[in-house]
Amino acid sequence: MALSSALRGILGGCLAHSPNHVSQLAAVRLCSTLTTSKLFISGLARHTSDEGLRKAFEPFGNLTEAKVVTDRATGRSKGFGFVAYETIEEAQKAREGLNAKYLDGWVIFVDPAKPREFRPPPQVEREAPSFGIMSNKTVGWSG
């Protein structure tokens, strides 16, 4: 009991200004301040397109990008995307207005986008050089 009241006290400032008190989880997600005008959108429906994402986020400001991430092999949506605004203030308005709201029948979550992490290119495994006796790798008798 003491732990829950302590958490309520710590998060009280954030929970107090959450719109419509949607849920405590949604309110906690809103507490972090934006440092970029690019937003990560998760929970998208599989049929949500770039244009649908753009239409949903345009009322909050001037968009510079609206992109639903798709699978390379199948071309289907992966269920998340990104939108970018001209200013951080516009991005904050969009985050407050659409976080934990329905888009195309699914609840979406709007969070600040993180910078892309560097990943080294995959290394191709090479066969070790063979020295000495070489064996025939065919199955069965050859002769």
PDB file of C-alpha atoms in Angstrom:
ATOM      1  CA  MET A   1       0.000   0.000   0.000  1.00  0.00           C
ATOM      2  CA  ALA A   2       2.787   2.392   0.872  1.00  0.00           C
ATOM      3  CA  LEU A   3       4.538   1.645  -2.403  1.00  0.00           C
ATOM      4  CA  SER A   4       1.472   2.427  -4.493  1.00  0.00           C
ATOM      5  CA  SER A   5       0.854   5.717  -2.651  1.00  0.00           C
ATOM      6  CA  ALA A   6       4.527   6.645  -3.074  1.00  0.00           C
ATOM      7  CA  LEU A   7       4.319   5.950  -6.797  1.00  0.00           C
ATOM      8  CA  ARG A   8       1.141   8.001  -7.030  1.00  0.00           C
ATOM      9  CA  GLY A   9       2.944  10.855  -5.303  1.00  0.00           C
ATOM     10  CA  ILE A  10       5.931  10.662  -7.654  1.00  0.00           C
ATOM     11  CA  LEU A  11       3.798  10.396 -10.762  1.00  0.00           C
ATOM     12  CA  GLY A  12       1.119  12.744  -9.468  1.00  0.00           C
ATOM     13  CA  GLY A  13       2.294  15.665 -11.540  1.00  0.00           C
ATOM     14  CA  CYS A  14       2.253  13.619 -14.724  1.00  0.00           C
ATOM     15  CA  LEU A  15      -1.050  11.904 -14.029  1.00  0.00           C
ATOM     16  CA  ALA A  16      -2.774  15.152 -13.163  1.00  0.00           C
ATOM     17  CA  HIS A  17      -2.397  16.631 -16.648  1.00  0.00           C
ATOM     18  CA  SER A  18      -3.119  13.466 -18.634  1.00  0.00           C
ATOM     19  CA  PRO A  19      -5.966  14.062 -21.092  1.00  0.00           C
ATOM     20  CA  ASN A  20      -9.230  12.359 -20.034  1.00  0.00           C
ATOM     21  CA  HIS A  21      -7.275  10.154 -17.618  1.00  0.00           C
ATOM     22  CA  VAL A  22      -7.184   7.534 -20.395  1.00  0.00           C
ATOM     23  CA  SER A  23      -5.059   5.135 -18.410  1.00  0.00           C
ATOM     24  CA  GLN A  24      -2.197   5.356 -15.986  1.00  0.00           C
ATOM     25  CA  LEU A  25       0.132   3.657 -18.481  1.00  0.00           C
ATOM     26  CA  ALA A  26      -0.704   6.177 -21.191  1.00  0.00           C
ATOM     27  CA  ALA A  27      -0.196   9.029 -18.732  1.00  0.00           C
ATOM     28  CA  VAL A  28       3.202   7.732 -17.632  1.00  0.00           C
ATOM     29  CA  ARG A  29       4.253   7.462 -21.278  1.00  0.00           C
ATOM     30  CA  LEU A  30       3.375  11.145 -21.746  1.00  0.00           C
ATOM     31  CA  CYS A  31       5.613  12.303 -18.897  1.00  0.00           C
ATOM     32  CA  SER A  32       8.853  12.220 -20.864  1.00  0.00           C
ATOM     33  CA  THR A  33       9.669  15.463 -22.629  1.00  0.00           C
ATOM     34  CA  LEU A  34      10.305  15.545 -26.339  1.00  0.00           C
ATOM     35  CA  THR A  35      13.757  16.384 -27.625  1.00  0.00           C
ATOM     36  CA  THR A  36      13.014  15.640 -31.273  1.00  0.00           C
ATOM     37  CA  SER A  37      10.201  16.433 -33.675  1.00  0.00           C
ATOM     38  CA  LYS A  38      10.118  12.826 -34.907  1.00  0.00           C
ATOM     39  CA  LEU A  39       7.589  10.458 -33.317  1.00  0.00           C
ATOM     40  CA  PHE A  40       7.411   6.651 -33.191  1.00  0.00           C
ATOM     41  CA  ILE A  41       3.886   5.306 -33.686  1.00  0.00           C
ATOM     42  CA  SER A  42       3.211   1.744 -32.484  1.00  0.00           C
ATOM     43  CA  GLY A  43       0.106  -0.412 -32.594  1.00  0.00           C
ATOM     44  CA  LEU A  44      -0.870   0.454 -36.176  1.00  0.00           C
ATOM     45  CA  ALA A  45      -3.400  -1.715 -37.986  1.00  0.00           C
ATOM     46  CA  ARG A  46      -1.937  -3.839 -40.790  1.00  0.00           C
ATOM     47  CA  HIS A  47      -3.973  -1.957 -43.388  1.00  0.00           C
ATOM     48  CA  THR A  48      -2.916   1.551 -42.259  1.00  0.00           C
ATOM     49  CA  SER A  49      -1.063   3.261 -45.114  1.00  0.00           C
ATOM     50  CA  ASP A  50       1.345   6.198 -45.279  1.00  0.00           C
ATOM     51  CA  GLU A  51      -1.542   8.374 -46.477  1.00  0.00           C
ATOM     52  CA  GLY A  52      -3.819   7.240 -43.627  1.00  0.00           C
ATOM     53  CA  LEU A  53      -1.083   8.016 -41.102  1.00  0.00           C
ATOM     54  CA  ARG A  54      -0.558  11.438 -42.683  1.00  0.00           C
ATOM     55  CA  LYS A  55      -4.292  12.258 -42.546  1.00  0.00           C
ATOM     56  CA  ALA A  56      -4.500  11.314 -38.860  1.00  0.00           C
ATOM     57  CA  PHE A  57      -1.505  13.453 -37.827  1.00  0.00           C
ATOM     58  CA  GLU A  58      -1.933  16.501 -40.129  1.00  0.00           C
ATOM     59  CA  PRO A  59      -4.375  18.389 -37.857  1.00  0.00           C
ATOM     60  CA  PHE A  60      -1.601  18.895 -35.284  1.00  0.00           C
ATOM     61  CA  GLY A  61       0.905  20.724 -37.505  1.00  0.00           C
ATOM     62  CA  ASN A  62       3.050  20.687 -40.630  1.00  0.00           C
ATOM     63  CA  LEU A  63       4.286  17.173 -41.323  1.00  0.00           C
ATOM     64  CA  THR A  64       7.621  16.630 -43.034  1.00  0.00           C
ATOM     65  CA  GLU A  65       7.323  12.817 -43.073  1.00  0.00           C
ATOM     66  CA  ALA A  66       4.742  10.089 -42.455  1.00  0.00           C
ATOM     67  CA  LYS A  67       5.973   6.543 -43.034  1.00  0.00           C
ATOM     68  CA  VAL A  68       4.536   3.126 -42.171  1.00  0.00           C
ATOM     69  CA  VAL A  69       7.354   0.546 -41.923  1.00  0.00           C
ATOM     70  CA  THR A  70       6.791  -2.477 -44.162  1.00  0.00           C
ATOM     71  CA  ASP A  71       8.359  -5.909 -44.434  1.00  0.00           C
ATOM     72  CA  ARG A  72      10.822  -6.100 -47.348  1.00  0.00           C
ATOM     73  CA  ALA A  73       9.808  -9.578 -48.430  1.00  0.00           C
ATOM     74  CA  THR A  74       6.007  -9.363 -48.186  1.00  0.00           C
ATOM     75  CA  GLY A  75       5.363  -5.612 -48.400  1.00  0.00           C
ATOM     76  CA  ARG A  76       2.955  -5.838 -45.427  1.00  0.00           C
ATOM     77  CA  SER A  77       2.958  -3.322 -42.599  1.00  0.00           C
ATOM     78  CA  LYS A  78       4.976  -4.248 -39.511  1.00  0.00           C
ATOM     79  CA  GLY A  79       2.493  -2.396 -37.289  1.00  0.00           C
ATOM     80  CA  PHE A  80       4.578   0.693 -36.565  1.00  0.00           C
ATOM     81  CA  GLY A  81       5.694   3.863 -38.280  1.00  0.00           C
ATOM     82  CA  PHE A  82       7.159   7.335 -37.907  1.00  0.00           C
ATOM     83  CA  VAL A  83       5.917  10.879 -38.340  1.00  0.00           C
ATOM     84  CA  ALA A  84       8.063  14.011 -38.279  1.00  0.00           C
ATOM     85  CA  TYR A  85       6.960  17.597 -37.716  1.00  0.00           C
ATOM     86  CA  GLU A  86       8.668  20.897 -38.409  1.00  0.00           C
ATOM     87  CA  THR A  87       8.773  21.816 -34.703  1.00  0.00           C
ATOM     88  CA  ILE A  88       8.914  20.013 -31.382  1.00  0.00           C
ATOM     89  CA  GLU A  89       5.808  21.903 -30.181  1.00  0.00           C
ATOM     90  CA  GLU A  90       3.739  20.437 -33.041  1.00  0.00           C
ATOM     91  CA  ALA A  91       5.049  16.977 -32.237  1.00  0.00           C
ATOM     92  CA  GLN A  92       4.102  17.441 -28.564  1.00  0.00           C
ATOM     93  CA  LYS A  93       0.550  18.473 -29.537  1.00  0.00           C
ATOM     94  CA  ALA A  94       0.226  15.383 -31.744  1.00  0.00           C
ATOM     95  CA  ARG A  95       1.557  13.154 -29.000  1.00  0.00           C
ATOM     96  CA  GLU A  96      -0.913  14.511 -26.466  1.00  0.00           C
ATOM     97  CA  GLY A  97      -3.781  14.372 -28.953  1.00  0.00           C
ATOM     98  CA  LEU A  98      -3.315  10.870 -30.367  1.00  0.00           C
ATOM     99  CA  ASN A  99      -1.516   8.821 -27.708  1.00  0.00           C
ATOM    100  CA  ALA A 100      -3.686   5.849 -26.641  1.00  0.00           C
ATOM    101  CA  LYS A 101      -6.356   6.748 -29.211  1.00  0.00           C
ATOM    102  CA  TYR A 102      -7.962   4.621 -31.930  1.00  0.00           C
ATOM    103  CA  LEU A 103      -6.731   4.718 -35.526  1.00  0.00           C
ATOM    104  CA  ASP A 104      -8.293   2.310 -38.023  1.00  0.00           C
ATOM    105  CA  GLY A 105      -9.806   0.316 -35.150  1.00  0.00           C
ATOM    106  CA  TRP A 106      -6.537  -0.184 -33.227  1.00  0.00           C
ATOM    107  CA  VAL A 107      -5.179   1.691 -30.201  1.00  0.00           C
ATOM    108  CA  ILE A 108      -1.973   3.477 -31.176  1.00  0.00           C
ATOM    109  CA  PHE A 109       0.782   4.743 -28.917  1.00  0.00           C
ATOM    110  CA  VAL A 110       2.830   7.825 -29.761  1.00  0.00           C
ATOM    111  CA  ASP A 111       6.335   8.046 -28.319  1.00  0.00           C
ATOM    112  CA  PRO A 112       9.473  10.061 -29.099  1.00  0.00           C
ATOM    113  CA  ALA A 113      11.584   8.402 -31.788  1.00  0.00           C
ATOM    114  CA  LYS A 114      15.005   7.230 -30.703  1.00  0.00           C
ATOM    115  CA  PRO A 115      18.055   7.769 -32.905  1.00  0.00           C
ATOM    116  CA  ARG A 116      18.931   4.814 -35.067  1.00  0.00           C
ATOM    117  CA  GLU A 117      21.611   2.618 -33.507  1.00  0.00           C
ATOM    118  CA  PHE A 118      24.703   1.776 -35.504  1.00  0.00           C
ATOM    119  CA  ARG A 119      24.784  -1.852 -36.577  1.00  0.00           C
ATOM    120  CA  PRO A 120      27.863  -3.244 -38.275  1.00  0.00           C
ATOM    121  CA  PRO A 121      27.153  -5.065 -41.533  1.00  0.00           C
ATOM    122  CA  PRO A 122      26.782  -8.835 -41.185  1.00  0.00           C
ATOM    123  CA  GLN A 123      29.999 -10.723 -41.706  1.00  0.00           C
ATOM    124  CA  VAL A 124      30.130 -13.555 -44.182  1.00  0.00           C
ATOM    125  CA  GLU A 125      31.512 -16.766 -42.722  1.00  0.00           C
ATOM    126  CA  ARG A 126      34.444 -18.051 -44.712  1.00  0.00           C
ATOM    127  CA  GLU A 127      35.561 -21.641 -44.858  1.00  0.00           C
ATOM    128  CA  ALA A 128      38.788 -22.282 -43.077  1.00  0.00           C
ATOM    129  CA  PRO A 129      41.641 -23.091 -45.442  1.00  0.00           C
ATOM    130  CA  SER A 130      42.148 -26.818 -45.696  1.00  0.00           C
ATOM    131  CA  PHE A 131      45.571 -28.368 -45.530  1.00  0.00           C
ATOM    132  CA  GLY A 132      46.608 -31.973 -45.886  1.00  0.00           C
ATOM    133  CA  ILE A 133      44.178 -34.740 -46.760  1.00  0.00           C
ATOM    134  CA  MET A 134      40.956 -33.773 -48.456  1.00  0.00           C
ATOM    135  CA  SER A 135      37.927 -35.980 -48.213  1.00  0.00           C
ATOM    136  CA  ASN A 136      35.194 -36.581 -50.753  1.00  0.00           C
ATOM    137  CA  LYS A 137      31.934 -35.245 -49.327  1.00  0.00           C
ATOM    138  CA  THR A 138      29.652 -37.321 -51.505  1.00  0.00           C
ATOM    139  CA  VAL A 139      27.398 -39.910 -49.925  1.00  0.00           C
ATOM    140  CA  GLY A 140      27.787 -43.512 -50.945  1.00  0.00           C
ATOM    141  CA  TRP A 141      30.448 -45.507 -52.725  1.00  0.00           C
ATOM    142  CA  SER A 142      32.322 -43.891 -55.534  1.00  0.00           C
ATOM    143  CA  GLY A 143      34.498 -46.186 -57.451  1.00  0.00           C
TER     144      GLY A 143
END
